[in-house]
XYZ file of N, CA and C in Angstrom:
714
model
N -4.987 13.251 15.413
C -4.040 13.540 14.338
C -3.333 12.255 13.912
N -3.157 12.114 12.611
C -2.466 10.951 12.062
C -1.200 11.405 11.367
N -0.125 10.711 11.602
C 1.121 10.935 10.869
C 1.150 9.984 9.692
N 1.308 10.539 8.492
C 1.395 9.733 7.279
C 2.817 9.771 6.754
N 3.429 8.616 6.663
C 4.770 8.460 6.104
C 4.609 7.877 4.713
N 5.061 8.611 3.715
C 4.686 8.235 2.359
C 5.663 8.771 1.331
N 5.371 8.474 0.072
C 6.097 9.000 -1.085
C 5.135 8.967 -2.263
N 5.538 9.553 -3.373
C 4.649 9.690 -4.533
C 4.634 8.405 -5.356
N 3.980 7.388 -4.816
C 3.798 6.122 -5.515
C 2.318 5.765 -5.471
N 1.870 4.819 -6.300
C 0.466 4.420 -6.199
C 0.062 3.964 -4.799
N 0.905 3.165 -4.158
C 0.573 2.721 -2.806
C 0.527 3.896 -1.835
N 1.463 4.811 -1.987
C 1.458 5.990 -1.131
C 0.213 6.833 -1.320
N -0.201 6.988 -2.563
C -1.370 7.819 -2.844
C -2.673 7.180 -2.375
N -2.704 5.865 -2.211
C -3.893 5.247 -1.618
C -4.192 5.887 -0.258
N -3.168 6.000 0.560
C -3.351 6.498 1.922
C -3.722 7.972 1.931
N -3.045 8.781 1.136
C -3.344 10.211 1.147
C -4.727 10.501 0.579
N -5.143 9.745 -0.451
C -6.496 9.919 -0.980
C -7.527 9.571 0.087
N -7.337 8.454 0.769
C -8.292 8.048 1.800
C -8.382 9.088 2.913
N -7.254 9.606 3.342
C -7.255 10.617 4.394
C -7.987 11.877 3.947
N -7.776 12.256 2.690
C -8.467 13.433 2.164
C -9.969 13.168 2.042
N -10.338 11.996 1.561
C -11.762 11.667 1.427
C -12.453 11.650 2.789
N -11.771 11.152 3.785
C -12.362 11.019 5.114
C -12.286 12.306 5.925
N -11.504 13.272 5.446
C -11.382 14.536 6.148
C -10.664 14.434 7.473
N -9.808 13.426 7.608
C -9.068 13.257 8.854
C -7.846 14.179 8.874
N -7.591 14.838 9.979
C -6.378 15.667 10.062
C -5.138 14.777 10.075
N -4.157 15.156 9.275
C -2.930 14.363 9.246
C -1.732 15.245 8.935
N -0.595 14.763 9.376
C 0.670 15.450 9.098
C 1.452 14.607 8.097
N 1.878 15.243 7.042
C 2.555 14.541 5.953
C 4.055 14.481 6.208
N 4.605 13.270 6.111
C 6.050 13.057 6.219
C 6.489 12.349 4.937
N 7.118 13.072 4.043
C 7.528 12.508 2.758
C 8.928 11.920 2.898
N 9.048 10.632 2.598
C 10.338 9.958 2.673
C 11.006 9.977 1.307
N 12.283 10.271 1.290
C 13.058 10.253 0.045
C 13.569 8.825 -0.157
N 12.915 8.103 -1.052
C 13.293 6.707 -1.281
C 14.677 6.587 -1.894
N 15.073 7.590 -2.659
C 16.389 7.535 -3.298
C 17.515 7.619 -2.270
N 17.219 8.176 -1.097
C 18.221 8.294 -0.036
C 18.070 7.183 1.010
N 17.117 6.292 0.775
C 16.938 5.179 1.706
C 16.312 5.566 3.029
N 15.553 6.660 3.057
C 14.966 7.093 4.321
C 13.945 6.094 4.856
N 13.439 5.222 3.973
C 12.498 4.198 4.408
C 13.199 3.040 5.118
N 14.515 3.071 5.167
C 15.288 2.016 5.824
C 15.977 2.500 7.101
N 15.661 3.694 7.537
C 16.268 4.212 8.762
C 15.672 3.509 9.977
N 16.403 3.427 11.073
C 15.861 2.795 12.277
C 14.551 3.422 12.745
N 14.431 4.738 12.601
C 13.215 5.410 13.060
C 12.000 4.922 12.279
N 12.146 4.772 10.964
C 10.997 4.324 10.176
C 10.779 2.826 10.323
N 11.844 2.055 10.432
C 11.694 0.609 10.624
C 10.972 0.277 11.927
N 11.031 1.184 12.892
C 10.281 0.985 14.131
C 8.780 1.092 13.875
N 8.401 1.799 12.807
C 6.994 1.936 12.422
C 6.597 0.810 11.478
N 7.445 0.556 10.490
C 7.203 -0.522 9.529
C 8.471 -1.357 9.384
N 8.518 -2.525 9.982
C 9.718 -3.363 9.903
C 10.100 -3.744 8.481
N 9.158 -3.663 7.549
C 9.434 -4.005 6.154
C 10.073 -2.857 5.382
N 10.115 -1.683 5.954
C 10.791 -0.565 5.315
C 10.175 -0.123 4.008
N 8.854 -0.113 3.946
C 8.142 0.337 2.738
C 7.072 1.350 3.130
N 6.766 2.221 2.180
C 5.678 3.166 2.405
C 4.423 2.632 1.736
N 3.233 3.090 2.193
C 2.996 4.058 3.262
C 2.866 3.375 4.613
N 2.938 4.193 5.634
C 2.623 3.759 6.989
C 2.014 4.952 7.713
N 1.192 4.662 8.699
C 0.604 5.737 9.490
C 0.832 5.471 10.967
N 0.788 6.537 11.744
C 0.780 6.452 13.201
C -0.402 7.271 13.682
N -1.311 6.618 14.391
C -2.514 7.277 14.896
C -2.238 7.785 16.301
N -2.030 9.080 16.420
C -1.719 9.665 17.728
C -2.885 9.514 18.697
N -4.118 9.495 18.167
C -5.295 9.373 19.031
C -5.451 7.967 19.599
N -4.704 7.021 19.061
C -4.780 5.631 19.537
C -3.452 5.224 20.173
N -2.915 6.111 21.000
C -1.669 5.840 21.723
C -0.506 5.559 20.785
N -0.476 6.285 19.653
C 0.636 6.121 18.721
C 0.620 4.794 17.992
N -0.564 4.257 17.722
C -0.688 2.963 17.053
C -0.224 3.080 15.603
N 0.685 2.190 15.199
C 1.250 2.219 13.851
C 0.585 1.170 12.971
N 0.351 1.534 11.725
C -0.217 0.619 10.739
C 0.619 0.690 9.474
N 1.097 -0.453 8.997
C 1.809 -0.493 7.723
C 1.101 -1.447 6.775
N 1.524 -1.442 5.505
C 0.888 -2.100 4.364
C -0.333 -1.268 3.936
N -0.317 -0.863 2.672
C -1.309 0.099 2.185
C -2.739 -0.404 2.344
N -2.979 -1.679 2.072
C -4.326 -2.211 2.234
C -4.775 -2.172 3.681
N -3.880 -2.512 4.598
C -4.205 -2.478 6.022
C -4.467 -1.046 6.484
N -3.730 -0.106 5.927
C -3.956 1.310 6.250
C -5.365 1.729 5.834
N -5.763 1.344 4.614
C -7.095 1.706 4.137
C -8.187 1.109 5.018
N -8.040 -0.155 5.372
C -9.042 -0.811 6.220
C -9.102 -0.129 7.579
N -7.955 0.172 8.152
C -7.924 0.821 9.468
C -8.650 2.163 9.434
N -8.366 2.956 8.415
C -8.982 4.281 8.322
C -10.490 4.167 8.099
N -10.907 3.214 7.275
C -12.337 3.023 7.031
C -13.046 2.589 8.310
N -12.439 1.678 9.053
C -13.070 1.195 10.278
C -13.024 2.251 11.383
N -12.000 3.059 11.375
C -11.894 4.129 12.380
C -13.027 5.134 12.228
N -13.404 5.416 10.992
C -14.393 6.453 10.718
C -15.790 5.907 10.418
N -15.871 4.613 10.118
C -17.157 4.047 9.721
C -17.588 4.489 8.347
N -16.619 4.816 7.497
C -16.914 5.290 6.145
C -16.053 4.560 5.129
N -16.484 4.614 3.875
C -15.784 4.011 2.729
C -15.732 2.485 2.792
N -16.517 1.902 3.701
C -16.671 0.451 3.736
C -17.949 0.128 4.500
N -18.841 -0.689 3.932
C -20.098 -1.006 4.623
C -19.863 -1.751 5.932
N -20.827 -1.628 6.825
C -20.737 -2.321 8.111
C -21.273 -3.742 8.038
N -22.194 -4.014 7.100
C -22.770 -5.356 7.027
C -21.767 -6.339 6.425
N -21.910 -7.608 6.776
C -20.914 -8.620 6.408
C -20.748 -8.767 4.900
N -21.849 -8.802 4.156
C -21.750 -8.986 2.711
C -21.142 -7.761 2.037
N -21.581 -6.593 2.452
C -21.035 -5.377 1.861
C -19.554 -5.233 2.150
N -19.165 -5.529 3.393
C -17.745 -5.463 3.753
C -16.947 -6.474 2.943
N -17.498 -7.661 2.766
C -16.799 -8.688 2.002
C -16.584 -8.257 0.558
N -17.587 -7.619 -0.039
C -17.430 -7.167 -1.431
C -16.275 -6.175 -1.544
N -16.207 -5.252 -0.605
C -15.103 -4.289 -0.612
C -13.769 -5.000 -0.431
N -13.704 -5.934 0.507
C -12.460 -6.640 0.772
C -12.033 -7.481 -0.425
N -12.988 -8.061 -1.140
C -12.642 -8.861 -2.312
C -11.932 -8.012 -3.371
N -12.493 -6.837 -3.642
C -11.872 -5.982 -4.665
C -10.600 -5.310 -4.158
N -10.513 -5.101 -2.862
C -9.257 -4.613 -2.297
C -8.172 -5.671 -2.448
N -8.489 -6.928 -2.158
C -7.514 -8.010 -2.313
C -7.167 -8.239 -3.785
N -8.121 -7.997 -4.666
C -7.859 -8.069 -6.103
C -6.730 -7.114 -6.478
N -6.777 -5.938 -5.914
C -5.696 -4.980 -6.189
C -4.399 -5.402 -5.506
N -4.487 -5.779 -4.259
C -3.281 -6.107 -3.505
C -2.565 -7.325 -4.074
N -3.333 -8.315 -4.537
C -2.728 -9.541 -5.026
C -2.533 -9.604 -6.521
N -3.185 -8.704 -7.265
C -3.125 -8.762 -8.720
C -2.651 -7.484 -9.368
N -3.492 -6.459 -9.343
C -3.180 -5.206 -10.032
C -1.833 -4.640 -9.590
N -1.622 -4.527 -8.293
C -0.375 -3.936 -7.792
C 0.867 -4.720 -8.170
N 0.921 -6.011 -7.825
C 2.111 -6.787 -8.170
C 2.381 -6.889 -9.668
N 1.336 -7.073 -10.476
C 1.548 -7.218 -11.917
C 1.988 -5.898 -12.559
N 1.364 -4.785 -12.159
C 1.803 -3.504 -12.689
C 3.204 -3.166 -12.182
N 3.490 -3.544 -10.949
C 4.833 -3.308 -10.428
C 5.899 -4.035 -11.229
N 5.635 -5.297 -11.582
C 6.593 -6.047 -12.387
C 6.678 -5.503 -13.814
N 5.530 -5.090 -14.366
C 5.559 -4.467 -15.690
C 6.418 -3.208 -15.656
N 6.298 -2.433 -14.589
C 7.111 -1.224 -14.464
C 8.598 -1.557 -14.456
N 8.945 -2.572 -13.680
C 10.358 -2.944 -13.567
C 10.941 -3.307 -14.932
N 10.270 -4.192 -15.644
C 10.862 -4.717 -16.882
C 10.630 -3.798 -18.085
N 9.574 -3.001 -18.055
C 9.308 -2.076 -19.155
C 10.080 -0.775 -18.999
N 10.249 -0.321 -17.747
C 10.860 0.989 -17.514
C 12.273 0.921 -16.941
N 12.498 0.027 -15.990
C 13.704 0.135 -15.171
C 14.809 -0.852 -15.500
N 14.445 -2.072 -15.852
C 15.453 -3.112 -16.014
C 16.409 -2.739 -17.146
N 17.719 -2.833 -16.933
C 18.662 -2.384 -17.963
C 18.588 -3.181 -19.258
N 18.192 -4.449 -19.166
C 18.065 -5.281 -20.367
C 16.593 -5.460 -20.711
N 16.231 -5.177 -21.954
C 14.857 -5.358 -22.390
C 14.640 -6.817 -22.800
N 13.743 -7.489 -22.113
C 13.439 -8.892 -22.379
C 11.998 -8.954 -22.870
N 11.775 -8.968 -24.171
C 10.412 -8.846 -24.709
C 9.419 -9.842 -24.126
N 9.811 -11.107 -23.983
C 8.872 -12.111 -23.481
C 8.410 -11.788 -22.060
N 9.314 -11.280 -21.248
C 8.965 -10.940 -19.867
C 8.062 -9.710 -19.842
N 8.415 -8.698 -20.640
C 7.590 -7.497 -20.715
C 6.179 -7.848 -21.176
N 6.087 -8.673 -22.214
C 4.775 -9.068 -22.736
C 3.981 -9.857 -21.704
N 4.682 -10.682 -20.946
C 3.988 -11.484 -19.929
C 3.302 -10.581 -18.901
N 4.044 -9.602 -18.363
C 3.472 -8.760 -17.318
C 2.490 -7.738 -17.875
N 2.779 -7.165 -19.023
C 1.811 -6.253 -19.625
C 0.526 -6.988 -19.997
N 0.666 -8.217 -20.481
C -0.504 -9.008 -20.826
C -1.365 -9.320 -19.616
N -0.730 -9.625 -18.496
C -1.489 -9.909 -17.287
C -2.153 -8.643 -16.759
N -1.460 -7.511 -16.880
C -2.090 -6.243 -16.493
C -3.349 -6.005 -17.316
N -3.249 -6.216 -18.619
C -4.397 -5.979 -19.486
C -5.535 -6.945 -19.143
N -5.207 -8.193 -18.823
C -6.248 -9.141 -18.437
C -6.977 -8.662 -17.191
N -6.227 -8.187 -16.215
C -6.835 -7.684 -14.987
C -7.673 -6.436 -15.257
N -7.197 -5.589 -16.154
C -7.981 -4.411 -16.533
C -9.309 -4.833 -17.170
N -9.265 -5.906 -17.959
C -10.506 -6.395 -18.575
C -11.478 -6.916 -17.522
N -10.948 -7.517 -16.470
C -11.808 -7.966 -15.375
C -12.521 -6.756 -14.753
N -11.764 -5.702 -14.493
C -12.362 -4.491 -13.948
C -13.396 -3.911 -14.909
N -13.035 -3.832 -16.181
C -13.931 -3.254 -17.178
C -15.234 -4.043 -17.255
N -15.132 -5.362 -17.230
C -16.323 -6.194 -17.292
C -17.230 -5.978 -16.092
N -16.638 -5.876 -14.920
C -17.435 -5.659 -13.716
C -18.073 -4.275 -13.733
N -17.317 -3.284 -14.174
C -17.810 -1.909 -14.174
C -18.842 -1.658 -15.269
N -19.012 -2.609 -16.163
C -20.065 -2.477 -17.173
C -21.429 -2.367 -16.502
N -21.595 -3.091 -15.392
C -22.889 -3.138 -14.716
C -22.875 -2.437 -13.353
N -21.739 -1.854 -12.982
C -21.634 -1.238 -11.659
C -20.939 0.117 -11.766
N -21.457 1.087 -11.045
C -20.824 2.410 -11.051
C -19.463 2.360 -10.375
N -19.406 1.658 -9.253
C -18.157 1.474 -8.511
C -17.934 -0.019 -8.297
N -16.823 -0.372 -7.709
C -16.448 -1.776 -7.649
C -17.268 -2.591 -6.662
N -17.695 -1.985 -5.548
C -18.360 -2.761 -4.497
C -19.522 -1.976 -3.915
N -20.499 -1.661 -4.746
C -21.615 -0.858 -4.280
C -21.261 0.608 -4.354
N -21.320 1.310 -3.218
C -20.933 2.717 -3.193
C -19.416 2.854 -3.292
N -18.973 4.051 -3.591
C -17.549 4.387 -3.626
C -16.897 3.966 -2.311
N -15.743 3.296 -2.404
C -15.143 2.710 -1.208
C -13.624 2.664 -1.322
N -13.015 2.115 -0.275
C -11.561 1.953 -0.297
C -11.125 1.005 -1.409
N -12.009 0.136 -1.886
C -11.666 -0.745 -3.011
C -11.424 0.077 -4.273
N -12.249 1.106 -4.486
C -12.052 1.980 -5.636
C -10.766 2.773 -5.495
N -10.507 3.290 -4.314
C -9.289 4.071 -4.084
C -8.058 3.231 -4.388
N -8.030 2.009 -3.865
C -6.858 1.148 -4.032
C -6.605 0.818 -5.494
N -7.641 0.403 -6.199
C -7.462 0.041 -7.606
C -7.182 1.262 -8.467
N -7.867 2.352 -8.208
C -7.690 3.555 -9.017
C -6.269 4.097 -8.926
N -5.698 4.085 -7.728
C -4.354 4.640 -7.544
C -3.329 3.957 -8.446
N -3.571 2.685 -8.766
C -2.693 1.967 -9.684
C -3.131 2.104 -11.138
N -4.425 1.922 -11.393
C -4.905 1.951 -12.782
C -4.579 3.279 -13.453
N -4.637 4.366 -12.712
C -4.364 5.679 -13.293
C -2.954 5.781 -13.877
N -2.043 4.901 -13.469
C -0.663 4.937 -13.942
C -0.409 3.933 -15.062
N -1.472 3.493 -15.740
C -1.336 2.410 -16.719
C -0.326 2.720 -17.823
N -0.204 3.968 -18.204
C 0.755 4.311 -19.262
C 2.192 4.072 -18.824
N 2.453 4.243 -17.537
C 3.810 3.984 -17.039
C 4.163 2.506 -17.188
N 3.171 1.659 -17.106
C 3.375 0.216 -17.291
C 3.355 -0.179 -18.759
N 3.060 0.773 -19.648
C 3.020 0.476 -21.079
C 1.775 -0.250 -21.518
N 0.666 -0.032 -20.804
C -0.582 -0.724 -21.110
C -1.662 0.318 -21.377
N -2.341 0.217 -22.515
C -3.391 1.187 -22.820
C -4.751 0.647 -22.382
N -5.687 1.548 -22.189
C -7.047 1.155 -21.810
C -8.068 1.781 -22.764
N -7.621 2.174 -23.940
C -8.514 2.836 -24.890
C -9.702 1.964 -25.289
N -9.532 0.648 -25.245
C -10.605 -0.263 -25.639
C -11.424 -0.752 -24.447
N -11.283 -0.079 -23.315
C -11.997 -0.473 -22.095
C -12.835 0.709 -21.611
N -13.985 0.944 -22.237
C -14.742 2.165 -21.961
C -15.276 2.278 -20.540
N -15.626 1.166 -19.924
C -16.192 1.214 -18.576
C -15.095 1.521 -17.549
N -13.923 0.984 -17.790
C -12.785 1.300 -16.927
C -12.408 2.771 -17.062
N -12.426 3.277 -18.267
C -12.105 4.684 -18.494
C -13.143 5.592 -17.835
N -14.409 5.233 -17.942
C -15.462 6.032 -17.297
C -15.240 6.111 -15.800
N -14.958 4.950 -15.186
C -14.695 4.875 -13.746
C -13.457 5.675 -13.369
N -12.381 5.519 -14.154
C -11.145 6.262 -13.884
C -11.396 7.757 -13.892
N -12.096 8.235 -14.895
C -12.327 9.669 -15.029
C -13.243 10.204 -13.935
N -14.253 9.408 -13.562
C -15.182 9.839 -12.514
C -14.463 10.002 -11.180
N -13.580 9.064 -10.864
C -12.853 9.154 -9.599
C -11.828 10.280 -9.661
N -11.187 10.437 -10.791
C -10.194 11.503 -10.936
C -10.823 12.882 -10.736
N -12.114 13.027 -10.996
C -12.790 14.316 -10.861
C -13.126 14.667 -9.413
N -12.984 13.727 -8.504
C -13.313 13.994 -7.100
C -12.279 14.934 -6.483
N -12.708 16.026 -5.853
C -11.746 16.982 -5.270
C -10.778 16.351 -4.271
N -11.271 15.437 -3.436
C -10.385 14.807 -2.448
C -9.321 13.963 -3.126
N -9.682 13.317 -4.222
C -8.714 12.518 -4.976
C -7.656 13.426 -5.588
N -8.084 14.541 -6.137
C -7.138 15.490 -6.724
C -6.157 16.012 -5.679
N -6.656 16.250 -4.471
C -5.751 16.678 -3.401
C -4.820 15.542 -2.996
N -5.374 14.332 -2.924
C -4.597 13.192 -2.454
C -3.406 12.854 -3.330
N -3.561 12.980 -4.660
C -2.447 12.618 -5.550
C -1.391 13.710 -5.629
N -1.612 14.797 -4.919
C -0.587 15.830 -4.801
C 0.085 15.795 -3.432
N -0.214 14.767 -2.654
C 0.332 14.658 -1.291
C 1.114 13.359 -1.147
N 2.335 13.310 -1.665
C 3.062 14.354 -2.383
C 2.834 14.272 -3.891
N 3.241 15.307 -4.583
C 3.085 15.357 -6.031
C 4.034 14.372 -6.700
N 3.616 13.751 -7.817
C 4.489 12.818 -8.534
C 5.758 13.494 -9.033
N 6.838 12.740 -9.060
C 8.103 13.263 -9.589
C 8.031 13.468 -11.089
N 7.281 12.613 -11.771
C 7.134 12.734 -13.224
C 5.727 12.307 -13.599
N 5.165 13.019 -14.553
C 3.819 12.750 -15.046
C 3.917 12.671 -16.562
N 3.587 11.520 -17.119
C 3.721 11.344 -18.570
C 2.912 12.367 -19.348
N 1.716 12.679 -18.885
C 0.870 13.635 -19.592
C 1.479 15.028 -19.584
N 2.169 15.338 -18.521
C 2.736 16.677 -18.357
C 4.170 16.755 -18.852
N 4.973 15.740 -18.548
C 6.425 15.817 -18.748
C 6.932 15.074 -19.974
N 6.173 14.088 -20.455
C 6.574 13.361 -21.656
C 7.569 12.250 -21.389
N 7.897 11.549 -22.466
C 8.748 10.362 -22.366
C 10.197 10.687 -22.013
N 10.686 11.852 -22.417
C 12.085 12.197 -22.112
C 12.293 12.265 -20.604
N 11.360 12.914 -19.907
C 11.459 12.985 -18.452
C 11.291 11.607 -17.838
N 10.427 10.796 -18.434
C 10.223 9.440 -17.936
C 11.506 8.625 -18.040
N 12.226 8.786 -19.128
C 13.473 8.048 -19.303
C 14.519 8.468 -18.278
N 14.572 9.752 -17.978
C 15.526 10.217 -16.963
C 15.169 9.649 -15.594
N 13.891 9.638 -15.293
C 13.429 9.083 -14.024
C 13.771 7.604 -13.940
N 13.553 6.893 -15.041
C 13.828 5.453 -15.060
C 15.308 5.165 -14.839
N 16.164 6.017 -15.368
C 17.606 5.832 -15.172
C 17.950 5.909 -13.687
N 17.366 6.879 -12.997
C 17.614 6.994 -11.559
C 17.055 5.787 -10.807
N 15.919 5.306 -11.271
C 15.279 4.176 -10.596
C 16.112 2.908 -10.695
N 16.842 2.760 -11.788
C 17.671 1.556 -11.953
C 18.703 1.437 -10.832
N 19.154 2.554 -10.337
C 20.134 2.534 -9.253
C 19.514 1.935 -7.991
N 18.232 2.223 -7.769
C 17.562 1.695 -6.585
C 17.307 0.204 -6.685
N 17.156 -0.284 -7.910
C 16.906 -1.710 -8.089
C 18.033 -2.552 -7.511
N 19.224 -2.019 -7.514
C 20.373 -2.762 -7.015
C 20.284 -3.016 -5.517
N 19.474 -2.178 -4.826
C 19.323 -2.358 -3.382
C 17.937 -2.888 -3.016
N 17.229 -3.407 -4.019
C 15.939 -4.014 -3.778
C 14.799 -3.045 -3.661
N 15.014 -1.783 -4.045
C 13.955 -0.790 -4.012
C 13.476 -0.527 -5.436
N 12.351 0.150 -5.557
C 11.863 0.548 -6.874
C 11.059 1.818 -6.757
N 11.173 2.659 -7.773
C 10.408 3.891 -7.820
C 9.203 3.705 -8.707
N 8.084 4.286 -8.309
C 6.871 4.296 -9.130
C 6.393 5.729 -9.136
N 6.354 6.358 -10.287
C 6.128 7.800 -10.304
C 4.722 8.235 -9.980
N 3.744 7.387 -10.219
C 2.377 7.798 -9.929
C 1.824 8.803 -10.892
N 2.444 8.993 -12.047
C 1.976 9.968 -13.021
C 0.648 9.573 -13.611
N -0.206 10.558 -13.812
C -1.548 10.281 -14.329
C -1.506 9.829 -15.769
N -2.517 9.037 -16.156
C -2.645 8.594 -17.537
C -3.102 9.745 -18.402
């Protein structure tokens, strides 16, 4: 049994999607970020950085893993699935996983802050981060022109990138002119395990379902967290 400590963010949904895809039994522990539950001593003992997601593997003497990318790698290696065993295949998966960890995630996160949360709208800053997001999306689109998935078969690299790309509207970036990225997004979204994973837990706001008015209310609440160095990411589908 695995304990999953998480919230409805793209990084959080990486872990829940992987657990659902792998069919591993897990117990869900949803942390309320607005109440600072990720900063309690109990959770800091699991993740000293005080961020979600994190897991505790009861079958491995309560071994704790934090950082979403590390969680994905651990789960893939534990089961021997969603990542090839051969060196080249594993490297391809790791390259696209690092692409998300070092590019897609941070750039979309900054776009979210300045487009949605920051009290002052600074056009040059918003354009900078949205522009970089779009550039990274073009990299994905170009690669997916010739590949069904990012690194051979469906893998943790797809899960990691998809969990963020699906929220592109929250970052204010469209993908209408990126047909290969859209094809990939829709194909992964149709997977039953993915559908279960993005409801564990369900997003607080979904642009497609709730509209911009709800998004604005959510953003107002998120601004309060910015003062303490936290940020909310709704994980709403495109």
